[in-house]
């Protein structure tokens, strides 16, 4: 089996593209030694294809840990070969040069009917069009969608190269896939309508087409086509949002994969073992970032504290995080959740006037005074005695736990959200805890 991932470097790698890459990768790896993944960069759009975009796509694939076996092959670097095949098709009459413009095509349809495919006349100059026979049909055999028949009479003679001879997508993709010996083309459903044109190119080359699989579109939870509106849209954004590549692979693999109704956490090796493109559902799949967050939280919990600390130190660019990680790990779902929750341990309390007003009023001040003297006497200054001291204050005041813990939290963190209060006091140490409480005493909203 030889598959390929063929992104156009006209922007970042989007989530839909990442899923296409992943499915191709899973197919190739499922075959072991007999599977090859080719990476081709479809850079024939010279204006929008930039080296930065190429670098970004490679970087995204590497972050996802999707490796390829051949390439990256630049499509532009194959222009000589494209020229050679174009000359051959012109020569044997499968293609012709025509100066027909978009207006000419419209006029043709006005005369012959809107669903009539455009037929031009060979003029020996202009863009190169593929000659589509009037009779017959092209049938796209798709392992996900079954057969789709396109009657030739409705297909335009497609432009396959510009006047200057540079090849266009539907031509270049077929020649490149053919030359690379691609056996399975797996890509987004938005390409389905291009496929009959590519089949006609294969036919003109006298070559057998590959097997096709068009993946259903990705929708957001609202049922609309996936876009920026739904949250992170590119792989880089997923990385910046603190997702782990393994969780992203797991989540994307399940999108549209009809094998896993009742299970969600499937490690990559298991995905590779079980992957079968024929089981992908043809219905649109829903990308729901809330579910991805949940799944990522599960993956984070499976890391040891040392592993998670290493990841978080890389993510935040800070060091010495281990104790803070230990007490926060149950409360974070992504790497990006950590610093807003626990950064105050290092950077001091946040400035939140509303929290001060709510928790450091008269009652809060009295609580802090009691907590301060209790903590000053805790010996040793460790988790269990700290907890006992705070519960002692709750009891002595006949208060609700919250009315004691929240003022302490705001004193330490500035906000009423933090890792466990006893754990936080222990990690900060007695001196720092008392100093923050002292600062909060007399500091009302
Ligand atoms: N270059 C095309 C794209 O990025 C994909 C072509 C293909 O997979 O056939 O949409």
PDB file of N, CA and C in Angstrom, residues 298-344:
ATOM      1  N   UNK A 298      -7.558  13.211  30.394  1.00  0.00           N
ATOM      2  CA  UNK A 298      -7.296  11.793  30.688  1.00  0.00           C
ATOM      3  C   UNK A 298      -5.856  11.426  30.339  1.00  0.00           C
ATOM      4  N   UNK A 299      -5.378  11.933  29.208  1.00  0.00           N
ATOM      5  CA  UNK A 299      -3.982  11.646  28.838  1.00  0.00           C
ATOM      6  C   UNK A 299      -3.003  12.299  29.819  1.00  0.00           C
ATOM      7  N   UNK A 300      -3.322  13.515  30.258  1.00  0.00           N
ATOM      8  CA  UNK A 300      -2.431  14.184  31.223  1.00  0.00           C
ATOM      9  C   UNK A 300      -2.331  13.376  32.504  1.00  0.00           C
ATOM     10  N   UNK A 301      -3.453  12.826  32.946  1.00  0.00           N
ATOM     11  CA  UNK A 301      -3.457  12.070  34.196  1.00  0.00           C
ATOM     12  C   UNK A 301      -2.639  10.790  34.091  1.00  0.00           C
ATOM     13  N   UNK A 302      -2.478  10.308  32.882  1.00  0.00           N
ATOM     14  CA  UNK A 302      -1.684   9.085  32.724  1.00  0.00           C
ATOM     15  C   UNK A 302      -0.180   9.335  32.767  1.00  0.00           C
ATOM     16  N   UNK A 303       0.218  10.606  32.695  1.00  0.00           N
ATOM     17  CA  UNK A 303       1.655  10.905  32.790  1.00  0.00           C
ATOM     18  C   UNK A 303       2.070  10.859  34.257  1.00  0.00           C
ATOM     19  N   UNK A 304       3.321  10.454  34.509  1.00  0.00           N
ATOM     20  CA  UNK A 304       3.835  10.546  35.878  1.00  0.00           C
ATOM     21  C   UNK A 304       4.033  12.034  36.179  1.00  0.00           C
ATOM     22  N   UNK A 305       4.139  12.363  37.460  1.00  0.00           N
ATOM     23  CA  UNK A 305       4.337  13.772  37.816  1.00  0.00           C
ATOM     24  C   UNK A 305       5.634  14.305  37.208  1.00  0.00           C
ATOM     25  N   UNK A 306       6.656  13.463  37.148  1.00  0.00           N
ATOM     26  CA  UNK A 306       7.909  13.913  36.532  1.00  0.00           C
ATOM     27  C   UNK A 306       7.726  14.219  35.048  1.00  0.00           C
ATOM     28  N   UNK A 307       7.005  13.336  34.348  1.00  0.00           N
ATOM     29  CA  UNK A 307       6.779  13.566  32.912  1.00  0.00           C
ATOM     30  C   UNK A 307       5.948  14.828  32.692  1.00  0.00           C
ATOM     31  N   UNK A 308       4.902  14.954  33.499  1.00  0.00           N
ATOM     32  CA  UNK A 308       4.035  16.121  33.346  1.00  0.00           C
ATOM     33  C   UNK A 308       4.799  17.405  33.671  1.00  0.00           C
ATOM     34  N   UNK A 309       5.648  17.333  34.692  1.00  0.00           N
ATOM     35  CA  UNK A 309       6.449  18.507  35.057  1.00  0.00           C
ATOM     36  C   UNK A 309       7.362  18.895  33.894  1.00  0.00           C
ATOM     37  N   UNK A 310       7.990  17.900  33.277  1.00  0.00           N
ATOM     38  CA  UNK A 310       8.888  18.193  32.152  1.00  0.00           C
ATOM     39  C   UNK A 310       8.098  18.860  31.018  1.00  0.00           C
ATOM     40  N   UNK A 311       6.917  18.334  30.732  1.00  0.00           N
ATOM     41  CA  UNK A 311       6.074  18.924  29.668  1.00  0.00           C
ATOM     42  C   UNK A 311       5.705  20.362  30.019  1.00  0.00           C
ATOM     43  N   UNK A 312       5.314  20.561  31.282  1.00  0.00           N
ATOM     44  CA  UNK A 312       4.863  21.900  31.681  1.00  0.00           C
ATOM     45  C   UNK A 312       6.023  22.890  31.733  1.00  0.00           C
ATOM     46  N   UNK A 313       7.206  22.407  32.095  1.00  0.00           N
ATOM     47  CA  UNK A 313       8.344  23.324  32.125  1.00  0.00           C
ATOM     48  C   UNK A 313       8.708  23.749  30.700  1.00  0.00           C
ATOM     49  N   UNK A 314       8.573  22.824  29.754  1.00  0.00           N
ATOM     50  CA  UNK A 314       8.812  23.182  28.362  1.00  0.00           C
ATOM     51  C   UNK A 314       7.721  24.157  27.894  1.00  0.00           C
ATOM     52  N   UNK A 315       6.497  23.861  28.253  1.00  0.00           N
ATOM     53  CA  UNK A 315       5.354  24.660  27.772  1.00  0.00           C
ATOM     54  C   UNK A 315       5.398  26.088  28.317  1.00  0.00           C
ATOM     55  N   UNK A 316       5.749  26.234  29.607  1.00  0.00           N
ATOM     56  CA  UNK A 316       5.706  27.568  30.219  1.00  0.00           C
ATOM     57  C   UNK A 316       7.051  28.284  30.152  1.00  0.00           C
ATOM     58  N   UNK A 317       8.125  27.522  29.868  1.00  0.00           N
ATOM     59  CA  UNK A 317       9.449  28.136  29.885  1.00  0.00           C
ATOM     60  C   UNK A 317       9.921  28.430  31.310  1.00  0.00           C
ATOM     61  N   UNK A 318       9.288  27.847  32.320  1.00  0.00           N
ATOM     62  CA  UNK A 318       9.702  28.055  33.711  1.00  0.00           C
ATOM     63  C   UNK A 318      10.313  26.767  34.263  1.00  0.00           C
ATOM     64  N   UNK A 319      11.012  26.887  35.364  1.00  0.00           N
ATOM     65  CA  UNK A 319      11.575  25.681  35.983  1.00  0.00           C
ATOM     66  C   UNK A 319      11.123  25.599  37.442  1.00  0.00           C
ATOM     67  N   UNK A 320      11.424  24.473  38.058  1.00  0.00           N
ATOM     68  CA  UNK A 320      11.097  24.307  39.482  1.00  0.00           C
ATOM     69  C   UNK A 320       9.606  24.152  39.733  1.00  0.00           C
ATOM     70  N   UNK A 321       8.902  23.556  38.806  1.00  0.00           N
ATOM     71  CA  UNK A 321       7.441  23.501  38.926  1.00  0.00           C
ATOM     72  C   UNK A 321       6.922  22.247  39.639  1.00  0.00           C
ATOM     73  N   UNK A 322       7.799  21.305  39.960  1.00  0.00           N
ATOM     74  CA  UNK A 322       7.296  19.990  40.352  1.00  0.00           C
ATOM     75  C   UNK A 322       6.272  20.010  41.485  1.00  0.00           C
ATOM     76  N   UNK A 323       6.546  20.716  42.560  1.00  0.00           N
ATOM     77  CA  UNK A 323       5.607  20.714  43.695  1.00  0.00           C
ATOM     78  C   UNK A 323       4.262  21.303  43.287  1.00  0.00           C
ATOM     79  N   UNK A 324       4.330  22.366  42.510  1.00  0.00           N
ATOM     80  CA  UNK A 324       3.077  23.001  42.063  1.00  0.00           C
ATOM     81  C   UNK A 324       2.304  22.066  41.136  1.00  0.00           C
ATOM     82  N   UNK A 325       3.034  21.305  40.316  1.00  0.00           N
ATOM     83  CA  UNK A 325       2.381  20.356  39.408  1.00  0.00           C
ATOM     84  C   UNK A 325       1.693  19.259  40.218  1.00  0.00           C
ATOM     85  N   UNK A 326       2.400  18.788  41.201  1.00  0.00           N
ATOM     86  CA  UNK A 326       1.859  17.723  42.049  1.00  0.00           C
ATOM     87  C   UNK A 326       0.491  18.099  42.626  1.00  0.00           C
ATOM     88  N   UNK A 327       0.356  19.338  43.066  1.00  0.00           N
ATOM     89  CA  UNK A 327      -0.903  19.711  43.732  1.00  0.00           C
ATOM     90  C   UNK A 327      -1.953  20.232  42.748  1.00  0.00           C
ATOM     91  N   UNK A 328      -1.591  20.421  41.477  1.00  0.00           N
ATOM     92  CA  UNK A 328      -2.546  20.976  40.501  1.00  0.00           C
ATOM     93  C   UNK A 328      -3.038  19.939  39.519  1.00  0.00           C
ATOM     94  N   UNK A 329      -2.352  18.816  39.415  1.00  0.00           N
ATOM     95  CA  UNK A 329      -2.534  17.953  38.251  1.00  0.00           C
ATOM     96  C   UNK A 329      -3.959  17.436  38.087  1.00  0.00           C
ATOM     97  N   UNK A 330      -4.668  17.265  39.186  1.00  0.00           N
ATOM     98  CA  UNK A 330      -6.044  16.769  39.059  1.00  0.00           C
ATOM     99  C   UNK A 330      -6.990  17.831  38.517  1.00  0.00           C
ATOM    100  N   UNK A 331      -6.551  19.078  38.544  1.00  0.00           N
ATOM    101  CA  UNK A 331      -7.467  20.160  38.147  1.00  0.00           C
ATOM    102  C   UNK A 331      -7.199  20.713  36.755  1.00  0.00           C
ATOM    103  N   UNK A 332      -6.234  20.148  36.027  1.00  0.00           N
ATOM    104  CA  UNK A 332      -5.961  20.702  34.704  1.00  0.00           C
ATOM    105  C   UNK A 332      -6.293  19.684  33.612  1.00  0.00           C
ATOM    106  N   UNK A 333      -6.829  20.210  32.513  1.00  0.00           N
ATOM    107  CA  UNK A 333      -7.137  19.345  31.363  1.00  0.00           C
ATOM    108  C   UNK A 333      -6.163  19.566  30.215  1.00  0.00           C
ATOM    109  N   UNK A 334      -5.547  20.740  30.199  1.00  0.00           N
ATOM    110  CA  UNK A 334      -4.553  21.014  29.150  1.00  0.00           C
ATOM    111  C   UNK A 334      -3.321  21.623  29.815  1.00  0.00           C
ATOM    112  N   UNK A 335      -2.213  21.634  29.091  1.00  0.00           N
ATOM    113  CA  UNK A 335      -1.001  22.243  29.632  1.00  0.00           C
ATOM    114  C   UNK A 335      -1.230  23.733  29.892  1.00  0.00           C
ATOM    115  N   UNK A 336      -2.087  24.336  29.074  1.00  0.00           N
ATOM    116  CA  UNK A 336      -2.336  25.765  29.216  1.00  0.00           C
ATOM    117  C   UNK A 336      -3.174  26.089  30.455  1.00  0.00           C
ATOM    118  N   UNK A 337      -3.847  25.104  31.012  1.00  0.00           N
ATOM    119  CA  UNK A 337      -4.640  25.352  32.228  1.00  0.00           C
ATOM    120  C   UNK A 337      -3.761  25.582  33.454  1.00  0.00           C
ATOM    121  N   UNK A 338      -2.527  25.081  33.399  1.00  0.00           N
ATOM    122  CA  UNK A 338      -1.700  25.043  34.609  1.00  0.00           C
ATOM    123  C   UNK A 338      -1.352  26.430  35.141  1.00  0.00           C
ATOM    124  N   UNK A 339      -0.819  27.279  34.272  1.00  0.00           N
ATOM    125  CA  UNK A 339      -0.289  28.544  34.788  1.00  0.00           C
ATOM    126  C   UNK A 339      -1.378  29.451  35.378  1.00  0.00           C
ATOM    127  N   UNK A 340      -2.524  29.599  34.709  1.00  0.00           N
ATOM    128  CA  UNK A 340      -3.593  30.403  35.315  1.00  0.00           C
ATOM    129  C   UNK A 340      -4.026  29.851  36.685  1.00  0.00           C
ATOM    130  N   UNK A 341      -3.887  28.538  36.872  1.00  0.00           N
ATOM    131  CA  UNK A 341      -4.312  27.941  38.148  1.00  0.00           C
ATOM    132  C   UNK A 341      -3.224  28.092  39.212  1.00  0.00           C
ATOM    133  N   UNK A 342      -1.958  27.889  38.810  1.00  0.00           N
ATOM    134  CA  UNK A 342      -0.903  27.746  39.812  1.00  0.00           C
ATOM    135  C   UNK A 342       0.211  28.786  39.700  1.00  0.00           C
ATOM    136  N   UNK A 343       0.135  29.660  38.707  1.00  0.00           N
ATOM    137  CA  UNK A 343       1.210  30.633  38.504  1.00  0.00           C
ATOM    138  C   UNK A 343       1.409  31.550  39.704  1.00  0.00           C
ATOM    139  N   UNK A 344       0.338  31.785  40.472  1.00  0.00           N
ATOM    140  CA  UNK A 344       0.438  32.678  41.637  1.00  0.00           C
ATOM    141  C   UNK A 344       1.455  32.166  42.663  1.00  0.00           C
TER     142      UNK A 344
END
